[in-house]
Structure formats: C-alpha cells, structure tokens
Protein backbone atom coordinates (compact mmCIF):
# COMPACT_ATOMS: atom_id res chain seq x y z
CA MET A 1 -3.09 14.58 12.09
CA GLU A 2 -4.18 11.89 9.55
CA ARG A 3 -3.10 8.27 9.64
CA THR A 4 -3.25 5.94 6.33
CA LEU A 5 -1.82 2.49 5.35
CA SER A 6 0.81 1.81 2.93
CA ILE A 7 1.89 -1.24 1.56
CA VAL A 8 5.36 -1.89 -0.29
CA LYS A 9 3.89 -5.11 -2.61
CA PRO A 10 5.82 -8.38 -3.19
CA ASP A 11 7.23 -6.74 -6.44
CA GLY A 12 8.07 -3.46 -4.63
CA VAL A 13 10.02 -5.74 -2.07
CA LYS A 14 11.95 -7.73 -4.84
CA LYS A 15 12.99 -4.60 -6.32
CA ASN A 16 14.38 -3.54 -3.18
CA LEU A 17 12.55 -0.30 -3.18
CA ILE A 18 11.29 -0.53 0.52
CA GLY A 19 13.84 2.24 1.26
CA GLU A 20 12.72 4.37 -1.74
CA VAL A 21 9.31 4.37 -0.89
CA ILE A 22 9.81 5.46 2.75
CA LYS A 23 12.14 8.19 1.28
CA ARG A 24 9.56 9.74 -1.05
CA PHE A 25 6.91 9.87 1.90
CA GLU A 26 9.11 11.45 4.55
CA GLN A 27 10.32 14.05 1.76
CA ARG A 28 7.00 15.15 1.52
CA GLY A 29 6.83 15.67 5.42
CA LEU A 30 5.26 12.55 6.27
CA ARG A 31 6.24 10.45 9.16
CA ILE A 32 6.26 6.36 9.36
CA ALA A 33 4.07 5.62 12.57
CA ALA A 34 4.48 1.75 12.30
CA LEU A 35 6.08 -0.53 10.24
CA LYS A 36 6.62 -4.24 9.78
CA VAL A 37 7.66 -6.97 7.17
CA LEU A 38 5.32 -9.80 6.92
CA LYS A 39 4.11 -12.45 4.40
CA LEU A 40 0.19 -12.65 3.49
CA SER A 41 -1.43 -16.27 3.30
CA LYS A 42 -3.66 -16.49 0.25
CA ASP A 43 -6.48 -16.45 3.17
CA ASP A 44 -5.02 -13.34 4.82
CA ALA A 45 -4.75 -11.70 1.22
CA LYS A 46 -8.48 -12.57 0.82
CA GLY A 47 -9.63 -10.97 3.98
CA PHE A 48 -7.70 -7.55 3.35
CA TYR A 49 -9.09 -7.10 -0.14
CA ILE A 50 -12.47 -8.42 0.50
CA VAL A 51 -14.25 -5.17 -0.73
CA HIS A 52 -12.55 -6.29 -4.45
CA LYS A 53 -14.39 -9.96 -4.05
CA GLU A 54 -16.52 -9.57 -6.87
CA ARG A 55 -14.28 -8.02 -9.13
CA PRO A 56 -12.52 -9.83 -11.99
CA PHE A 57 -8.92 -9.34 -10.46
CA TYR A 58 -9.95 -10.29 -7.27
CA GLU A 59 -8.07 -13.98 -7.64
CA SER A 60 -4.74 -12.65 -9.21
CA LEU A 61 -4.67 -9.83 -6.93
CA THR A 62 -4.70 -11.82 -3.72
CA SER A 63 -2.38 -14.68 -5.22
CA PHE A 64 0.30 -11.67 -6.08
CA MET A 65 -0.31 -10.23 -2.62
CA SER A 66 0.61 -13.91 -0.99
CA GLU A 67 3.59 -14.74 -3.25
CA GLY A 68 6.21 -12.87 -1.13
CA PRO A 69 6.85 -10.80 1.76
CA ILE A 70 5.45 -7.11 1.99
CA VAL A 71 6.01 -4.26 4.01
CA VAL A 72 3.00 -2.59 5.96
CA MET A 73 3.34 0.86 7.33
CA VAL A 74 0.98 3.49 9.09
CA VAL A 75 1.92 6.85 7.40
CA GLU A 76 1.04 9.93 9.42
CA GLY A 77 0.97 13.56 8.75
CA LYS A 78 -1.23 16.39 7.39
CA ASN A 79 -3.72 15.53 4.19
CA THR A 80 -1.74 12.23 4.36
CA ILE A 81 -4.33 10.14 2.15
CA LYS A 82 -4.00 12.52 -0.34
CA LYS A 83 -0.28 12.86 -0.48
CA VAL A 84 0.26 9.39 -0.07
CA ARG A 85 -1.91 8.87 -3.41
CA GLU A 86 -0.22 11.59 -4.88
CA ILE A 87 3.17 10.07 -4.34
CA MET A 88 2.43 6.50 -5.61
CA GLY A 89 0.80 7.89 -8.63
CA ALA A 90 -2.30 6.43 -10.62
CA THR A 91 -3.02 2.61 -10.21
CA ASN A 92 -2.10 1.79 -14.01
CA PRO A 93 1.61 2.85 -14.22
CA LYS A 94 0.82 4.03 -18.16
CA ASP A 95 -1.77 6.71 -16.32
CA ALA A 96 0.76 7.60 -13.72
CA VAL A 97 2.40 11.11 -13.67
CA PRO A 98 6.29 10.86 -14.26
CA GLY A 99 8.28 11.17 -10.92
CA THR A 100 5.53 8.97 -8.96
CA ILE A 101 6.59 5.48 -7.70
CA ARG A 102 4.23 3.72 -10.04
CA SER A 103 5.41 5.79 -13.06
CA ASP A 104 9.10 5.16 -11.91
CA PHE A 105 8.94 1.85 -11.24
CA ALA A 106 5.68 -0.24 -11.71
CA SER A 107 5.50 -2.74 -14.41
CA ASP A 108 1.32 -3.20 -14.51
CA ILE A 109 -1.82 -2.44 -13.01
CA GLU A 110 -1.30 -5.38 -10.69
CA HIS A 111 2.42 -5.30 -10.11
CA ASN A 112 2.39 -1.32 -9.09
CA ILE A 113 4.86 -1.60 -6.23
CA VAL A 114 2.46 0.29 -3.56
CA HIS A 115 -0.86 0.19 -1.77
CA GLY A 116 -2.16 3.19 -0.17
CA SER A 117 -5.56 3.42 1.53
CA ASP A 118 -8.06 5.44 -0.65
CA SER A 119 -10.24 7.08 1.85
CA LYS A 120 -10.52 7.55 5.75
CA GLU A 121 -12.99 4.77 5.83
CA SER A 122 -10.56 2.59 3.95
CA ALA A 123 -7.59 3.65 6.45
CA SER A 124 -9.91 2.85 9.19
CA TYR A 125 -10.38 -0.43 8.15
CA GLU A 126 -6.81 -1.21 6.58
CA ILE A 127 -4.48 0.20 9.73
CA PRO A 128 -6.31 -2.20 12.35
CA PHE A 129 -5.95 -5.28 9.90
CA PHE A 130 -2.30 -5.22 10.38
CA PHE A 131 -1.36 -2.96 13.38
CA SER A 132 -2.86 -3.15 17.31
CA SER A 133 -2.93 0.36 18.80
CA LEU A 134 0.38 -0.42 20.74
CA GLU A 135 2.13 -0.83 17.67
CA ILE A 136 1.41 2.63 16.44
CA GLN A 137 4.00 5.25 17.55
C-alpha cells in the first residue's frame, strides 16, 4: 500500500468540491485514511511549500493557500501517487485531460482546486506535516 497527501485547496472548498474530489479518488479504488479541515496561516503555508521558496510564484501561492479553509487527506492504495495525479490532471488546467478534476473545475494554474504529492519523497514530508501517525487509520 502506498500513501500520498492530497489537499482540496481554498478554491475547491469555496466551490463545494470536497465530496467530488473524495468521490473521484474512491471511484478509482483509493481509500481515505485520514481527513481534516483546517486553515493555514501564511507561515504554515510557507513552511509547507518551502521547496518552492525560490520560485516566482511562492508568495502568491502561500497567500492563496492561507486565504481560506482547506481539506487535507491521506489517500491510500496501490500506485496511489500516480493515480491521484492522474485524477487531478495537469497543474495547468489548460493542459489537463478532460474529465480530470483540474480540467473540470480549475480556473487557472494557481487556483487549480487540488494538490497531490508528486513523489514518495514528497509524500513522506507532506503527510507528517499535517497528520500524526495516530490520526491515520
């Protein structure tokens, strides 16, 4: 079993897409092993996205991610990282395959509804950022 982190970003929460995101994961045979709603402070967002600190979009991304509630979840299953990324679609919704979350619901490259770990290494940093081992079932 592989685990990954997924986040329904503030725009996805605002558009009432939490259930839709979870449904799409579950329809592909994935299981939600942990879930919570929270609001990141700007400092929390900066800590989570520290790998992007030198990128030009870092400030706008961290501001966006701290502007409203998010839903963080641990998703589990076989080939989970790959499946979640396929379900989400390309980061830029203009490049996303029709039927993916980002193609169907995202407005632009930053306001793209969901986040998902891009590798096992990322997941191993991202999951414990939000969840203790006691919270993952």
